Coordinates of C-alpha atoms and ligand atoms in Angstrom, one line a residue:
M875 CA -200.4 137.8 131.5
D876 CA -197.4 139.7 130.2
Y877 CA -195.6 140.7 127.1
K878 CA -193.9 137.3 126.9
D879 CA -197.2 135.6 126.7
L880 CA -198.3 137.9 123.9
A881 CA -195.0 137.2 122.1
N882 CA -195.5 133.5 122.4
L883 CA -199.0 133.6 121.2
I884 CA -198.0 135.6 118.1
F885 CA -194.9 133.7 117.2
P886 CA -195.1 130.3 119.0
D887 CA -192.4 128.7 116.9
A888 CA -189.9 131.5 116.7
K889 CA -186.5 130.9 118.2
E890 CA -184.8 132.9 120.9
I891 CA -182.6 135.6 119.4
S892 CA -179.6 134.1 121.2
Y893 CA -179.7 131.3 118.7
Y894 CA -179.1 133.7 115.8
E895 CA -176.6 135.8 117.7
E896 CA -174.5 132.6 118.2
K897 CA -175.1 131.3 114.7
Y898 CA -173.7 134.5 113.1
P899 CA -170.7 135.4 115.2
R900 CA -168.9 138.8 114.9
R901 CA -166.6 138.8 111.9
N902 CA -162.9 138.4 112.5
L903 CA -161.3 141.0 110.2
P904 CA -158.3 143.3 110.2
E905 CA -158.8 146.7 111.9
G906 CA -160.5 149.2 109.6
A907 CA -161.9 146.5 107.4
I908 CA -165.2 147.7 105.8
V909 CA -168.1 145.3 105.6
T910 CA -170.7 146.5 103.3
R911 CA -173.4 145.4 101.0
Y912 CA -175.3 146.1 97.8
A913 CA -178.9 145.5 98.7
P914 CA -181.2 145.9 95.7
S915 CA -184.7 144.9 95.2
P916 CA -184.9 142.5 92.3
T917 CA -187.0 144.7 90.0
G918 CA -185.5 143.4 86.8
F919 CA -183.8 146.7 86.0
M920 CA -180.1 147.6 86.8
H921 CA -179.8 151.4 87.1
I922 CA -176.5 153.0 86.5
G923 CA -176.8 154.4 90.1
G924 CA -176.9 150.8 91.4
L925 CA -173.7 150.0 89.5
Y926 CA -172.2 153.2 91.0
Q927 CA -173.1 152.0 94.5
G928 CA -171.9 148.5 93.9
L929 CA -168.6 149.8 92.5
I930 CA -168.0 152.1 95.4
S931 CA -168.9 149.5 97.9
K932 CA -166.7 146.8 96.4
K933 CA -163.8 149.1 96.0
L934 CA -163.9 150.2 99.6
T935 CA -164.0 146.6 100.8
E936 CA -161.1 145.7 98.6
Q937 CA -159.1 148.7 99.9
T938 CA -159.6 147.6 103.5
Q939 CA -159.6 143.8 103.1
G940 CA -163.2 143.8 104.1
V941 CA -166.3 142.0 102.8
F942 CA -168.7 143.0 100.1
F943 CA -171.9 141.1 100.0
L944 CA -175.0 141.0 97.9
R945 CA -178.3 140.9 99.7
I946 CA -181.5 140.6 97.7
E947 CA -184.3 142.7 99.3
D948 CA -187.4 141.0 98.0
T949 CA -189.8 141.5 100.8
D950 CA -192.1 143.7 98.7
Q951 CA -193.4 140.8 96.7
K952 CA -195.6 143.1 94.6
R953 CA -192.5 144.5 93.0
E954 CA -190.9 141.1 92.2
V955 CA -190.0 140.4 88.7
E956 CA -189.0 137.0 87.2
N957 CA -185.2 136.7 86.8
G958 CA -184.7 140.0 88.6
V959 CA -181.9 138.5 90.6
T960 CA -180.2 137.2 87.5
E961 CA -180.1 140.6 86.0
I962 CA -178.4 142.1 89.0
I963 CA -175.9 139.3 89.3
N964 CA -175.0 139.4 85.6
S965 CA -174.6 143.1 85.6
L966 CA -172.3 143.0 88.6
K967 CA -170.3 140.1 87.1
Q968 CA -170.0 141.9 83.8
Y969 CA -168.4 144.8 85.5
G970 CA -166.1 142.7 87.7
L971 CA -168.1 143.5 90.8
E972 CA -168.8 140.1 92.1
A973 CA -169.7 139.9 95.7
D974 CA -167.6 138.0 98.2
E975 CA -170.8 136.7 99.8
G976 CA -174.4 136.5 99.0
C977 CA -176.7 135.5 96.2
T978 CA -174.9 134.0 93.2
S979 CA -178.1 133.0 91.3
E980 CA -181.8 133.0 91.7
T981 CA -181.5 130.1 94.1
E982 CA -177.9 129.8 95.2
E983 CA -175.6 131.7 97.5
V984 CA -172.2 131.6 99.2
G985 CA -171.2 132.8 102.7
N986 CA -171.8 132.1 106.4
Y987 CA -174.2 134.9 107.1
G988 CA -177.1 133.9 104.9
P989 CA -179.7 133.4 103.7
Y990 CA -178.9 136.5 101.7
K991 CA -182.4 136.7 100.2
Q992 CA -184.8 138.4 102.6
S993 CA -187.8 136.4 101.7
L994 CA -185.9 133.3 103.0
R995 CA -185.2 135.0 106.4
K996 CA -188.8 135.2 107.6
E997 CA -188.2 133.2 110.7
I998 CA -185.2 135.3 111.6
Y999 CA -187.3 138.5 111.5
Q1000 CA -190.1 136.9 113.4
A1001 CA -187.6 135.9 116.1
Y1002 CA -186.5 139.5 116.5
A1003 CA -190.0 140.8 116.4
K1004 CA -191.0 138.3 119.1
Y1005 CA -188.1 139.5 121.1
L1006 CA -189.3 143.1 120.8
I1007 CA -192.9 142.2 121.7
G1008 CA -191.6 140.3 124.7
L1009 CA -189.9 143.5 125.9
G1010 CA -193.0 145.5 125.3
K1011 CA -191.2 147.4 122.5
A1012 CA -193.5 146.1 119.7
Y1013 CA -197.2 145.3 119.6
P1014 CA -199.9 143.9 117.4
C1015 CA -202.0 146.6 115.6
F1016 CA -205.5 145.6 114.6
C1017 CA -206.3 148.7 112.6
S1018 CA -207.8 148.0 109.3
T1019 CA -206.8 149.8 106.1
E1020 CA -210.0 151.9 106.4
E1021 CA -209.2 152.9 110.0
I1022 CA -205.7 154.0 108.9
E1023 CA -207.2 155.9 106.1
E1024 CA -209.6 157.6 108.5
I1025 CA -206.7 158.6 110.8
R1026 CA -204.9 160.1 107.8
A1027 CA -208.0 162.0 106.7
K1028 CA -208.5 163.5 110.2
Q1029 CA -204.9 164.5 110.4
E1030 CA -205.1 166.1 106.9
N1031 CA -208.2 168.0 107.9
A1032 CA -206.6 169.3 111.1
K1033 CA -203.4 170.0 109.2
I1034 CA -201.3 168.0 111.5
R1035 CA -198.4 165.6 110.8
P1036 CA -199.6 162.4 109.3
G1037 CA -198.7 159.0 110.7
Y1038 CA -199.3 156.4 113.4
Y1039 CA -197.8 158.0 116.5
G1040 CA -198.7 159.4 119.9
V1041 CA -202.4 159.6 120.5
W1042 CA -203.1 158.5 116.9
A1043 CA -201.4 155.2 117.6
K1044 CA -204.6 153.6 118.8
C1045 CA -203.4 150.0 119.3
R1046 CA -200.3 151.1 121.2
T1047 CA -202.2 151.2 124.5
I1048 CA -204.3 148.1 124.2
P1049 CA -203.7 146.0 127.3
V1050 CA -202.0 142.7 126.8
E1051 CA -205.1 140.7 127.9
E1052 CA -207.2 142.4 125.4
A1053 CA -204.7 142.0 122.6
V1054 CA -204.5 138.3 123.4
K1055 CA -208.2 137.9 123.3
R1056 CA -208.6 139.7 120.0
I1057 CA -205.9 137.5 118.5
Q1058 CA -207.6 134.4 119.9
N1059 CA -210.8 135.6 118.3
G1060 CA -209.1 135.5 115.0
E1061 CA -208.8 139.3 114.4
K1062 CA -206.2 140.3 111.8
Y1063 CA -203.2 142.3 112.8
I1064 CA -199.7 143.4 111.9
I1065 CA -196.7 144.2 114.2
R1066 CA -195.7 147.7 115.0
F1067 CA -192.6 149.1 116.7
K1068 CA -193.5 151.1 119.9
S1069 CA -191.3 154.2 119.3
P1070 CA -190.0 155.8 122.5
G1071 CA -189.1 159.0 120.5
R1072 CA -190.4 162.5 120.7
E1073 CA -190.8 164.7 117.8
D1074 CA -189.9 167.9 119.7
K1075 CA -186.5 166.4 120.5
K1076 CA -183.6 166.4 118.1
I1077 CA -181.0 163.8 117.2
K1078 CA -177.6 164.6 115.8
H1079 CA -175.9 162.3 113.5
K1080 CA -172.7 162.2 111.5
D1081 CA -173.1 160.8 108.1
V1082 CA -169.8 159.7 106.4
I1083 CA -170.7 161.6 103.3
K1084 CA -173.3 164.2 104.3
G1085 CA -171.5 165.2 107.5
N1086 CA -173.4 166.4 110.5
V1087 CA -177.1 166.2 110.2
E1088 CA -179.9 167.0 112.7
F1089 CA -183.4 165.6 112.6
P1090 CA -186.4 165.4 114.9
E1091 CA -186.5 162.1 116.8
N1092 CA -188.6 159.4 115.3
D1093 CA -192.0 159.0 117.0
Q1094 CA -193.8 156.9 114.4
D1095 CA -194.8 153.4 115.4
I1096 CA -193.8 152.0 112.1
V1097 CA -194.9 148.6 110.9
I1098 CA -192.1 146.0 111.3
I1099 CA -194.0 142.8 110.3
K1100 CA -196.6 143.1 107.6
A1101 CA -199.8 141.1 107.2
D1102 CA -197.9 138.6 104.9
G1103 CA -195.5 137.9 107.8
L1104 CA -192.6 139.6 106.0
P1105 CA -190.7 142.5 107.4
T1106 CA -190.7 146.1 106.2
Y1107 CA -187.5 147.5 104.8
H1108 CA -186.7 149.3 108.0
F1109 CA -186.9 146.3 110.2
A1110 CA -185.1 144.0 107.8
H1111 CA -182.3 146.5 107.4
V1112 CA -181.7 146.6 111.1
V1113 CA -181.9 142.9 111.7
D1114 CA -179.8 142.0 108.6
D1115 CA -177.1 144.6 108.9
H1116 CA -176.7 143.6 112.5
L1117 CA -176.5 139.9 111.9
M1118 CA -174.4 140.2 108.8
G1119 CA -171.9 142.4 110.5
T1120 CA -172.2 145.4 108.2
T1121 CA -169.9 148.2 109.3
H1122 CA -170.9 150.8 106.7
V1123 CA -174.4 151.1 105.2
I1124 CA -173.7 152.8 101.8
R1125 CA -177.0 153.6 100.2
G1126 CA -179.0 156.2 98.2
D1127 CA -179.7 159.4 100.0
E1128 CA -183.4 159.0 99.8
W1129 CA -182.9 157.0 103.0
L1130 CA -181.1 159.8 104.9
S1131 CA -184.3 160.9 106.5
S1132 CA -184.9 157.4 107.8
V1133 CA -181.8 157.5 109.9
P1134 CA -183.5 158.7 113.1
L1135 CA -185.8 155.7 112.9
H1136 CA -183.0 153.2 112.0
L1137 CA -180.8 154.4 114.9
Q1138 CA -183.7 154.2 117.2
L1139 CA -184.4 150.6 116.1
F1140 CA -180.7 149.6 116.5
Y1141 CA -180.7 151.2 120.0
E1142 CA -183.9 149.6 121.2
M1143 CA -182.9 146.2 120.0
G1144 CA -179.6 146.6 121.8
F1145 CA -177.5 146.5 118.7
R1146 CA -174.5 148.6 117.7
A1147 CA -175.5 150.8 114.8
P1148 CA -173.3 150.8 111.6
K1149 CA -171.9 153.9 110.0
Y1150 CA -174.1 155.4 107.4
A1151 CA -172.9 156.9 104.1
H1152 CA -175.7 158.3 102.0
I1153 CA -174.8 158.7 98.3
A1154 CA -176.2 161.5 96.3
P1155 CA -177.9 160.3 93.1
I1156 CA -176.4 160.7 89.7
M1157 CA -177.9 163.7 88.1
K1158 CA -178.6 164.8 84.6
N1159 CA -178.6 168.2 83.0
D1160 CA -181.9 168.5 81.4
E1161 CA -182.0 171.7 79.5
G1162 CA -180.5 173.6 82.3
N1163 CA -182.3 171.8 85.1
K1164 CA -180.5 169.3 87.2
R1165 CA -182.5 166.2 87.9
K1166 CA -182.1 162.6 88.8
L1167 CA -181.4 160.1 86.0
S1168 CA -184.7 158.6 85.4
K1169 CA -185.4 155.0 84.6
R1170 CA -188.4 156.1 82.5
K1171 CA -187.0 159.0 80.7
D1172 CA -183.3 158.4 80.2
P1173 CA -182.0 155.5 78.3
E1174 CA -178.6 156.1 79.9
A1175 CA -180.1 155.2 83.3
A1176 CA -179.9 151.5 82.4
V1177 CA -176.6 149.7 82.7
S1178 CA -177.6 147.7 79.6
Y1179 CA -177.4 150.9 77.5
Y1180 CA -173.6 151.0 77.9
S1181 CA -173.2 147.4 76.8
E1182 CA -175.4 148.0 73.8
L1183 CA -173.3 151.0 72.6
G1184 CA -170.2 149.1 73.4
I1185 CA -168.6 151.3 75.9
P1186 CA -166.0 149.2 77.6
K1187 CA -166.7 148.3 81.2
E1188 CA -163.3 149.8 82.3
A1189 CA -164.4 153.1 80.9
V1190 CA -167.7 153.1 82.6
K1191 CA -166.0 152.2 85.9
E1192 CA -163.3 154.8 85.5
Y1193 CA -165.9 157.4 84.7
L1194 CA -168.0 156.5 87.7
I1195 CA -165.0 156.7 90.0
N1196 CA -164.3 160.0 88.5
I1197 CA -167.8 161.2 89.5
A1198 CA -167.4 159.7 93.0
N1199 CA -164.1 161.4 94.0
S1200 CA -163.2 164.7 92.3
N1201 CA -159.5 164.2 93.1
F1202 CA -159.5 161.2 90.8
E1203 CA -158.9 163.4 87.8
N1204 CA -155.6 164.7 89.2
W1205 CA -154.6 161.2 90.3
R1206 CA -155.2 159.9 86.8
R1207 CA -153.2 162.7 85.2
A1208 CA -150.3 161.9 87.5
N1209 CA -150.7 158.1 87.0
P1210 CA -151.9 157.6 83.4
D1211 CA -151.1 153.9 83.3
K1212 CA -152.0 152.7 86.7
P1213 CA -154.9 150.4 87.1
L1214 CA -158.0 151.8 88.7
E1215 CA -157.5 149.5 91.7
E1216 CA -154.6 151.6 92.9
F1217 CA -156.7 154.7 93.3
D1218 CA -157.6 155.2 97.0
L1219 CA -161.3 155.9 97.0
Q1220 CA -162.6 157.9 100.0
L1221 CA -166.2 158.0 101.1
N1222 CA -165.8 161.3 102.8
K1223 CA -164.6 162.9 99.6
M1224 CA -167.8 162.1 97.8
S1225 CA -170.0 165.0 96.8
V1226 CA -172.8 165.9 99.1
S1227 CA -175.1 166.9 96.3
G1228 CA -175.6 164.8 93.1
A1229 CA -172.8 164.7 90.6
L1230 CA -173.7 165.4 87.0
F1231 CA -173.5 162.5 84.6
D1232 CA -172.0 163.7 81.3
I1233 CA -172.0 161.2 78.5
V1234 CA -169.6 163.3 76.4
K1235 CA -167.1 163.1 79.2
L1236 CA -167.7 159.4 79.5
L1237 CA -167.0 158.9 75.8
D1238 CA -163.7 160.9 76.2
V1239 CA -162.7 158.7 79.1
S1240 CA -163.6 155.7 76.9
K1241 CA -161.5 156.9 74.0
I1242 CA -158.5 157.0 76.3
V1243 CA -159.2 153.6 77.8
I1244 CA -159.5 152.1 74.3
S1245 CA -156.4 153.9 73.1
K1246 CA -154.4 152.0 75.7
M1247 CA -155.6 148.6 74.7
T1248 CA -153.5 146.4 72.5
A1249 CA -154.7 145.5 69.0
E1250 CA -155.6 142.1 70.3
E1251 CA -157.7 143.5 73.2
V1252 CA -159.5 145.9 70.8
Y1253 CA -160.1 142.9 68.6
E1254 CA -161.5 140.7 71.3
N1255 CA -163.8 143.4 72.7
A1256 CA -165.0 144.5 69.3
Y1257 CA -165.6 140.9 68.2
N1258 CA -167.6 140.1 71.4
W1259 CA -169.7 143.2 71.0
A1260 CA -170.3 142.6 67.3
S1261 CA -171.3 139.0 68.0
K1262 CA -174.2 140.4 70.0
Y1263 CA -175.1 143.6 68.3
N1264 CA -173.7 143.9 64.7
E1265 CA -173.7 140.9 62.4
E1266 CA -172.0 142.9 59.6
L1267 CA -169.1 143.9 61.8
K1268 CA -168.7 140.4 63.1
K1269 CA -168.3 139.2 59.5
L1270 CA -165.7 141.8 58.8
L1271 CA -163.8 140.9 62.0
E1272 CA -163.7 137.2 61.1
N1273 CA -160.7 138.0 59.0
K1274 CA -158.7 138.2 62.2
E1275 CA -155.1 138.3 60.9
Y1276 CA -155.8 141.3 58.7
T1277 CA -158.0 143.0 61.3
L1278 CA -155.3 142.8 63.9
K1279 CA -153.1 144.7 61.5
V1280 CA -155.8 147.3 61.0
F1281 CA -156.2 147.8 64.8
A1282 CA -152.5 148.0 65.2
I1283 CA -152.3 151.1 63.1
E1284 CA -151.0 153.9 65.4
R1285 CA -151.4 151.8 68.5
G1286 CA -148.9 150.7 71.1
N1287 CA -146.8 153.9 70.7
K1288 CA -146.5 157.0 72.8
K1289 CA -149.4 158.8 71.3
P1290 CA -151.9 156.1 70.3
R1291 CA -154.9 156.8 68.2
K1292 CA -158.0 157.9 70.2
D1293 CA -160.6 157.5 67.5
I1294 CA -162.7 154.8 69.0
A1295 CA -165.0 155.7 71.9
K1296 CA -167.3 152.7 71.7
W1297 CA -167.4 149.4 69.8
E1298 CA -170.3 150.8 67.9
D1299 CA -167.8 153.1 66.2
V1300 CA -165.6 150.4 65.0
M1301 CA -167.5 149.7 61.8
S1302 CA -167.3 153.2 60.4
N1303 CA -163.8 153.5 61.7
I1304 CA -162.3 150.6 59.8
E1305 CA -164.6 149.6 57.0
Y1306 CA -162.7 151.4 54.3
M1307 CA -159.8 149.0 55.0
Y1308 CA -161.8 146.1 53.6
D1309 CA -162.1 145.9 49.8
D1310 CA -165.5 144.2 50.1
I1311 CA -167.0 147.2 51.6
F1312 CA -164.7 149.8 50.0
Y1313 CA -165.8 148.8 46.5
N1314 CA -169.3 147.7 47.2
K1315 CA -170.6 150.4 49.5
E1316 CA -171.0 153.8 48.0
Q1317 CA -168.0 155.9 48.9
K1318 CA -167.8 159.7 48.6
H1319 CA -164.5 161.0 47.6
E1320 CA -164.4 164.5 48.9
Y1321 CA -161.3 166.1 47.4
Q1322 CA -160.2 169.3 49.1
V1323 CA -157.8 172.0 47.9
I1324 CA -156.7 170.0 44.9
N1325 CA -160.0 168.9 43.4
E1326 CA -159.7 169.1 39.6
K1327 CA -160.0 165.7 37.9
E1328 CA -156.8 166.2 35.9
D1329 CA -154.7 167.4 38.8
I1330 CA -155.8 164.4 40.9
S1331 CA -155.2 161.9 38.1
K1332 CA -151.8 163.3 37.5
I1333 CA -150.8 163.1 41.1
L1334 CA -152.1 159.5 41.4
S1335 CA -150.6 158.3 38.2
L1336 CA -147.2 159.8 38.9
Y1337 CA -147.3 158.4 42.4
I1338 CA -147.9 154.8 41.2
E1339 CA -145.5 155.0 38.4
K1340 CA -142.6 156.7 39.9
Y1341 CA -142.7 157.2 43.7
Y1342 CA -144.6 154.5 45.4
N1343 CA -142.5 151.6 46.7
E1344 CA -144.0 149.4 49.4
N1345 CA -140.6 148.7 50.9
D1346 CA -139.8 152.3 51.7
D1347 CA -139.3 153.3 55.3
K1348 CA -141.4 156.1 56.6
Q1349 CA -139.0 158.9 56.0
T1350 CA -138.3 157.8 52.4
W1351 CA -142.0 157.4 51.8
F1352 CA -142.6 160.9 53.0
D1353 CA -139.7 162.4 51.1
K1354 CA -141.0 160.9 48.0
I1355 CA -144.4 162.6 48.4
K1356 CA -142.4 165.8 48.7
E1357 CA -140.5 165.0 45.5
L1358 CA -143.8 164.2 43.8
A1359 CA -145.2 167.5 44.9
G1360 CA -142.2 169.4 43.7
E1361 CA -142.3 167.7 40.3
L1362 CA -145.9 168.8 39.7
G1363 CA -145.3 172.4 40.8
Y1364 CA -146.6 172.2 44.4
A1365 CA -144.7 173.5 47.3
K1366 CA -142.6 170.8 48.9
E1367 CA -142.9 172.4 52.3
V1368 CA -145.9 174.0 53.9
K1369 CA -143.6 176.8 55.1
E1370 CA -142.5 177.6 51.6
Y1371 CA -146.1 177.8 50.5
K1372 CA -147.1 180.1 53.3
A1373 CA -144.1 182.4 52.6
N1374 CA -145.1 182.6 49.0
P1375 CA -148.6 181.4 48.3
D1376 CA -148.9 182.9 44.9
A1377 CA -145.9 180.9 43.6
Y1378 CA -147.7 177.5 44.0
K1379 CA -151.0 175.8 43.2
A1380 CA -151.0 174.1 46.6
H1381 CA -148.5 172.3 49.0
V1382 CA -147.3 168.9 49.9
G1383 CA -150.1 168.5 52.5
D1384 CA -152.7 169.0 49.8
V1385 CA -151.0 166.4 47.6
S1386 CA -151.0 163.8 50.3
T1387 CA -154.7 164.6 51.0
V1388 CA -155.4 163.7 47.4
I1389 CA -153.7 160.3 47.9
R1390 CA -155.5 159.8 51.2
V1391 CA -158.9 160.5 49.7
A1392 CA -158.3 158.3 46.7
L1393 CA -157.1 155.5 48.9
T1394 CA -159.7 155.6 51.6
A1395 CA -162.5 157.9 50.5
R1396 CA -161.8 159.8 53.7
T1397 CA -160.2 163.1 54.6
N1398 CA -159.4 162.0 58.1
T1399 CA -157.6 158.8 58.7
P1400 CA -154.8 157.5 60.9
D1401 CA -151.3 157.5 59.6
M1402 CA -151.3 157.0 55.8
Y1403 CA -147.9 155.3 55.7
E1404 CA -149.2 152.6 58.1
I1405 CA -152.5 152.3 56.2
M1406 CA -150.6 151.6 53.0
K1407 CA -148.5 149.0 54.7
V1408 CA -151.5 147.2 55.9
L1409 CA -153.4 147.4 52.6
G1410 CA -150.3 146.1 50.8
K1411 CA -148.9 146.9 47.4
D1412 CA -151.4 145.3 45.1
N1413 CA -154.3 146.8 46.9
V1414 CA -152.8 150.3 47.1
I1415 CA -152.1 150.3 43.3
E1416 CA -155.5 148.9 42.6
R1417 CA -157.3 151.4 44.6
L1418 CA -155.4 154.3 43.1
Q1419 CA -155.9 153.0 39.6
K1420 CA -159.6 152.5 40.0
E1421 CA -159.9 156.0 41.3
I1422 CA -158.1 157.3 38.2
Q1423 CA -160.5 155.4 36.0
R1424 CA -163.5 156.6 37.9
L1425 CA -162.5 160.2 37.5
N1426 CA -161.9 159.9 33.8
Ligands
LIG792 N1 -183.5 147.7 98.9 C1 -183.1 149.1 99.2 C2 -183.1 149.9 97.9 O1 -183.0 149.3 96.9 C3 -181.7 149.1 99.8 C4 -181.3 150.3 100.5 C5 -180.1 149.9 101.3 O2 -179.0 149.8 100.7 O3 -180.3 149.8 102.5 O4 -183.3 151.1 98.0

């Protein structure tokens, strides 16, 4: 009896691996094309770090005319969550990161290298496990959980390295005949890899991001097929990335220390190993301590958080690219209007240690992104967001024609307004432009330098009676406010006032603040001339008159 007999006994129905090697031919792609994947477990939660990985992977494949595929790693069925795949697919789609191949829903997929859901690849893993057993490179292990526990306790007591290796790997040396007999007797087992490694030897490896790393060789006889017949992550990774033609494994750096094992597996199976790029996690500054963004503690760890606040996806992507490659900032400065797609992302320029995630910076990026949108785009985005998250805003926006004019204020020019960072801000940003809210929601008129009732009333009355004309162009409009200031004894120029402050009560800027506050109940607004244009004559006069009445 030999290893082949053992292999046949364990996996009688498994195919020869040549079947799969032919079924999934090498990909025919241009030189330098990157084939990579996003390979999440469907836990029902999309972490911002996952989006980060997906974005980087998709961008690199686009830059090189490669392939980006989505593989669902659901071999740990304890962690499965209903609709976990849908959550991932929807998040990717929402950010324009659809995969070229792979799962497209809980049950469907596209591409010639599938199935892309690991739980559907059981027979493939078994074929490769059978192949390894047949070569004597894998074996059945009959140790029970208690026995493994016992080994661990002994190792702990003796203060030696834990694990199933060397002399501790009891089942490694069981003769084939005995193994066959025990299987025939119905004993339970799993399949382990027979590691040829030695812990006192080193392997050198060049990671695309981390650079040169050195590790002890792997000598652990890791489990490759579990009791439920499904593979472990390590084995599935090697089989899948081989068959699917992955050129670059881009994954979280918690896997870096598994590289010796993975390279060994690739080698022992006779496969060519892909390149590895281990991404440092996104970090958070927690009162001076740098730590990983945590799913439990940090709401901003969830991709859904950004949708809820209404941060546009372009801003989130732009910010993530910014974290990924520090030279992006200079590129953006030099190319303020180019689409993100034109930036050449480089894996080897990614930071080795985790980049800090700074929500304030993200909001700044977002302000710029939104400032470049047309009024129509702002409208569409704000409306979509409000439809989901803010009924009151949605109602306001239903007046589309008017709202488009509101959004067009100080937009589409050289220095567009940057006062919206997220769609959540829109309500407070524009509500004063709507009479319904302006008159019915309590407004605080906080007058500034000129704050005496009489002075205010005088300015407003004179403005309506003598100076306001809705047809004035901007210069005339502005000149008239100066005239008005002059007529009431305020300095017509700020300069004049500064040169001679005792000669005046205040200056033209203070006068226009009075009009602004009366009109909008705000001290800070976009361009007042444009606001008046949008409000229209009747409205401007009504607002100013009502304010005069209120003050008296
Ligand atoms: N399923 C693994 C994880 O979510 C994937 C790691 C990999 O990309 O290989 O961590």
